[in-house]
PDB file of C-alpha atoms in Angstrom:
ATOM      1  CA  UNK A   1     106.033  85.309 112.876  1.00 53.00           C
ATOM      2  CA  UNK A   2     105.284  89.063 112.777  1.00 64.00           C
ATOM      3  CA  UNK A   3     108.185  91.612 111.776  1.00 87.00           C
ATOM      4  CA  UNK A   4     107.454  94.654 114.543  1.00 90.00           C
ATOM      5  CA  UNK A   5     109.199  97.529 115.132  1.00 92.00           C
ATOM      6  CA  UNK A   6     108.494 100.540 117.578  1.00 92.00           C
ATOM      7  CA  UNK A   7     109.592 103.967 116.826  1.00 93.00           C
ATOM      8  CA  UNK A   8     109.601 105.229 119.946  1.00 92.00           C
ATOM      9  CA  UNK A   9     109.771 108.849 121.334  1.00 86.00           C
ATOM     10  CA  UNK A  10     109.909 110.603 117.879  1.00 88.00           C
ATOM     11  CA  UNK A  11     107.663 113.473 117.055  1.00 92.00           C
ATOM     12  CA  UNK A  12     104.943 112.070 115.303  1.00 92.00           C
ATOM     13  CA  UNK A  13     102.773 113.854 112.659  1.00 90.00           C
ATOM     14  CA  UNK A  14      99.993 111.557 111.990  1.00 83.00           C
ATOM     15  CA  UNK A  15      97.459 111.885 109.131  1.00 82.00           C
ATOM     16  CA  UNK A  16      94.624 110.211 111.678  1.00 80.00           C
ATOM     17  CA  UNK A  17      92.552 113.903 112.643  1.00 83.00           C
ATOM     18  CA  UNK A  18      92.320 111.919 116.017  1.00 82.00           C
ATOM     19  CA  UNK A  19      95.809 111.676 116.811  1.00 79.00           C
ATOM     20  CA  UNK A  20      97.045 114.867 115.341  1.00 81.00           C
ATOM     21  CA  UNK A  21     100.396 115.161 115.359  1.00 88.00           C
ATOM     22  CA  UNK A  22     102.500 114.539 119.074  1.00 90.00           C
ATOM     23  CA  UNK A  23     105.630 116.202 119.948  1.00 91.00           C
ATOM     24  CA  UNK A  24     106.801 112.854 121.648  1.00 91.00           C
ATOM     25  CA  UNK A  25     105.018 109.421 120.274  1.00 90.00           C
ATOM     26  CA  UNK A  26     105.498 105.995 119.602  1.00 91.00           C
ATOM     27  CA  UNK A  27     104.407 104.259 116.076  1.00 91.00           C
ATOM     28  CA  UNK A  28     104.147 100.283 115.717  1.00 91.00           C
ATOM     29  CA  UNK A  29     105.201  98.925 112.418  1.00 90.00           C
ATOM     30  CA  UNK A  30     104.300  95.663 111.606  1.00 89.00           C
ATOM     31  CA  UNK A  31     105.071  93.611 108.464  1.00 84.00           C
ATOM     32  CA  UNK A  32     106.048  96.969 106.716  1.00 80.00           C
ATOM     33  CA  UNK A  33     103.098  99.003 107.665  1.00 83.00           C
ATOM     34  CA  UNK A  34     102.011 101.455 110.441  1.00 86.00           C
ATOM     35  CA  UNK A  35     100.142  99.219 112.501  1.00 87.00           C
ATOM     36  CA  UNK A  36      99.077 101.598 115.672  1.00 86.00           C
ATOM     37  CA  UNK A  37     100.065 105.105 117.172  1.00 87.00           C
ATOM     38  CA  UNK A  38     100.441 105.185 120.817  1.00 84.00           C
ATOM     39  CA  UNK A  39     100.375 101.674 120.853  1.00 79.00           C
ATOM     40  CA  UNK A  40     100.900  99.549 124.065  1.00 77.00           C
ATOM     41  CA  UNK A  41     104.309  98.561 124.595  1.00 72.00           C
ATOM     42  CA  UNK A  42     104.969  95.404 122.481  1.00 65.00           C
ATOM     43  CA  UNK A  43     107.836  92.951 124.233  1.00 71.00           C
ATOM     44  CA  UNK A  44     108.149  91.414 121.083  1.00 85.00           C
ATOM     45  CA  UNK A  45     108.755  94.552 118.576  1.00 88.00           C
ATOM     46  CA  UNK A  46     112.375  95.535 117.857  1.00 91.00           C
ATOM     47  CA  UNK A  47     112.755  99.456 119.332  1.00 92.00           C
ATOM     48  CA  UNK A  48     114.232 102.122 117.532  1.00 94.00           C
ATOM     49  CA  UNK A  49     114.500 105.547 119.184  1.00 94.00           C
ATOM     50  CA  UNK A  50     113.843 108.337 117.499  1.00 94.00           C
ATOM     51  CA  UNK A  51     114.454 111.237 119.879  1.00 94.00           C
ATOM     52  CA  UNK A  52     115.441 114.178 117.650  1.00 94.00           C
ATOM     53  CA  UNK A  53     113.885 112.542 114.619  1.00 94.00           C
ATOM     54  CA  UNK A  54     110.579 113.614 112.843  1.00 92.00           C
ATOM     55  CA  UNK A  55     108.217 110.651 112.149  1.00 91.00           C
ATOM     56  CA  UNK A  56     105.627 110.807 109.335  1.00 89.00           C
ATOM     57  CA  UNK A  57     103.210 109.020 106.874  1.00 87.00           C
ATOM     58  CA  UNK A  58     105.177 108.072 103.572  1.00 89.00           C
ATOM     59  CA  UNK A  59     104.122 110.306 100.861  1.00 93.00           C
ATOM     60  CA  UNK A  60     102.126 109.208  97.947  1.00 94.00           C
ATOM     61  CA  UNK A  61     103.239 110.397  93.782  1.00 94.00           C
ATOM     62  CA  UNK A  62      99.803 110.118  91.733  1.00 94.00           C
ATOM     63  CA  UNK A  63     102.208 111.063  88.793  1.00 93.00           C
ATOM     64  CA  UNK A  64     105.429 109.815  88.694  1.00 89.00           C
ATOM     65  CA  UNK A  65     107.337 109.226  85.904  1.00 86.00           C
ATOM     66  CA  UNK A  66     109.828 106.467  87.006  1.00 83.00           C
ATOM     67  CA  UNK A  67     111.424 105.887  84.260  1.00 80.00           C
ATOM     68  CA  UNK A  68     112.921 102.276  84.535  1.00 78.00           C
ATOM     69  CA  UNK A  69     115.428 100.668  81.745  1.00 72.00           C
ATOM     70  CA  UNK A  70     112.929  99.127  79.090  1.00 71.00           C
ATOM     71  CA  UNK A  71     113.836  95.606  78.229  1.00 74.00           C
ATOM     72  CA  UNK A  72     116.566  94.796  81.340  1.00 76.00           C
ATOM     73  CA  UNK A  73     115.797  94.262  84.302  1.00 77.00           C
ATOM     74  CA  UNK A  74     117.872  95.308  87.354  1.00 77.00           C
ATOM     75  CA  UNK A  75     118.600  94.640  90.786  1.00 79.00           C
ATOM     76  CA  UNK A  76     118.217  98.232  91.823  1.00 80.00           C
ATOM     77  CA  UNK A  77     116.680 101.076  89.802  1.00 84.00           C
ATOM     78  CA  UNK A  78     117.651 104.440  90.682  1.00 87.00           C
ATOM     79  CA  UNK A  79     114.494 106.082  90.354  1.00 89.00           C
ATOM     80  CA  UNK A  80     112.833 103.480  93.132  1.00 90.00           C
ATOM     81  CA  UNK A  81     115.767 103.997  95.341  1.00 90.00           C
ATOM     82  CA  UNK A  82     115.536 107.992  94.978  1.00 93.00           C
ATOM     83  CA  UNK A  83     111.542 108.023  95.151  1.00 93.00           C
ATOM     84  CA  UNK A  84     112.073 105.885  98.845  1.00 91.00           C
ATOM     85  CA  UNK A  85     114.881 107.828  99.833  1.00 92.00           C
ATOM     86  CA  UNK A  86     112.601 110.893  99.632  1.00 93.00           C
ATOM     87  CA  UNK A  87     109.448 109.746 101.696  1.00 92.00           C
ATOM     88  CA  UNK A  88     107.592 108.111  98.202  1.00 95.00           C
ATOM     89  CA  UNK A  89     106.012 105.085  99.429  1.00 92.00           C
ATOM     90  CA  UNK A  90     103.492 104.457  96.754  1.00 93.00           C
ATOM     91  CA  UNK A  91     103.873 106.054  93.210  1.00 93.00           C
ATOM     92  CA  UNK A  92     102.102 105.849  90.288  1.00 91.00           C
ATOM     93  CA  UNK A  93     102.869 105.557  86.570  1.00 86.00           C
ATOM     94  CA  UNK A  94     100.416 107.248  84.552  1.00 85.00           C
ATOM     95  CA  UNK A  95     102.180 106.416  81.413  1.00 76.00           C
ATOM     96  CA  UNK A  96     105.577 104.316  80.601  1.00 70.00           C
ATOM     97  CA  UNK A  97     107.245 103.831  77.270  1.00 68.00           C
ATOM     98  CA  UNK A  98     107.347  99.710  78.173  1.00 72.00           C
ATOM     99  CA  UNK A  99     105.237  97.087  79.908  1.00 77.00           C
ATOM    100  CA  UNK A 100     108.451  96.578  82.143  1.00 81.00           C
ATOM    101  CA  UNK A 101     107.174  98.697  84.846  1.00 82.00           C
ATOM    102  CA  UNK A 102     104.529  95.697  85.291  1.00 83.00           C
ATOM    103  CA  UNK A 103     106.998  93.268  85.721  1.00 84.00           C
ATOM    104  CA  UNK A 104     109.136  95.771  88.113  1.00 85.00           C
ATOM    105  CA  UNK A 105     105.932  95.939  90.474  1.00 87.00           C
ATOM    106  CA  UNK A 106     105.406  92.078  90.702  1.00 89.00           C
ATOM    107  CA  UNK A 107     109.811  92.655  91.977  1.00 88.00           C
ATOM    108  CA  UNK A 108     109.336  95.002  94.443  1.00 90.00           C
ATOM    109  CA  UNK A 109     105.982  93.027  95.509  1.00 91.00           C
ATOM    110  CA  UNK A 110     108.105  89.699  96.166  1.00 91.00           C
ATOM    111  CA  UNK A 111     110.665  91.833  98.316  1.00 88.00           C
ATOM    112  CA  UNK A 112     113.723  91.217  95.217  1.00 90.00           C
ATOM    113  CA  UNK A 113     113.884  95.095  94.121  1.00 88.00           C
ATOM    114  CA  UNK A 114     113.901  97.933  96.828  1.00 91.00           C
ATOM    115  CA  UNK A 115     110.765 100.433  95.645  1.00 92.00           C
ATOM    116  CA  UNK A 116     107.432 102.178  96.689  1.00 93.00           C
ATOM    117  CA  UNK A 117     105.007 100.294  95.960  1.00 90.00           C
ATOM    118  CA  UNK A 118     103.832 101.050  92.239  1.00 88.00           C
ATOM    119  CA  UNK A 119     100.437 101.067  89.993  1.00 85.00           C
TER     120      UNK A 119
END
């Protein structure tokens, strides 16, 4: 089964030219990624208002330095958690001191470590 969600009634700022950005809007998520904007209404999509709320794109890092703990692996890393807490959806590591940040990817891939998604 599909996970769905609808944000509904938040101003959107979408990075489709066509859309533009809409001072009251509805986004459909599904399986973790923006799906549709304006979509039709979806019965089977969990709703989550966001009246008040600013919706918008997650942000990309080209150059991010993230920094994980070479040779142990952890649940959570800090630097994941703090890159997603900010908007950072996708990151990139241009250069780590380990191989670990491989291995970290394939986690956060398979849903056991909370991060952006990484290359």
């Amino acid at each position: 089964m599909t996970d769905r969600t609808l944000l509904r009634a938040g101003h959107v700022i979408s990075m489709d030219t066509s859309v533009g950005e809409l001072p009251k809007g509805d986004v459909l998520i599904e399986d973790g990624r923006i799906a549709a904007v304006q979509p039709e209404i979806s019965a089977d999509a969990e709703v989550l208002d966001m009246t008040g709320r600013i919706v918008i794109p997650g942000f990309v890092d080209t150059h991010a330095h993230l920094r994980v703990a070479s040779n142990i692996h952890r649940d959570v890393q800090w630097s994941y958690a703090v890159n997603l807490a900010y908007g950072v959806t996708t990151a990139r590591d241009p250069q780590t001191g380990a191989t670990d940040v491989l291995s970290y990817d394939d986690e956060v891939r398979a849903g056991n470590v909370l991060g952006p998604r990484i290359y």
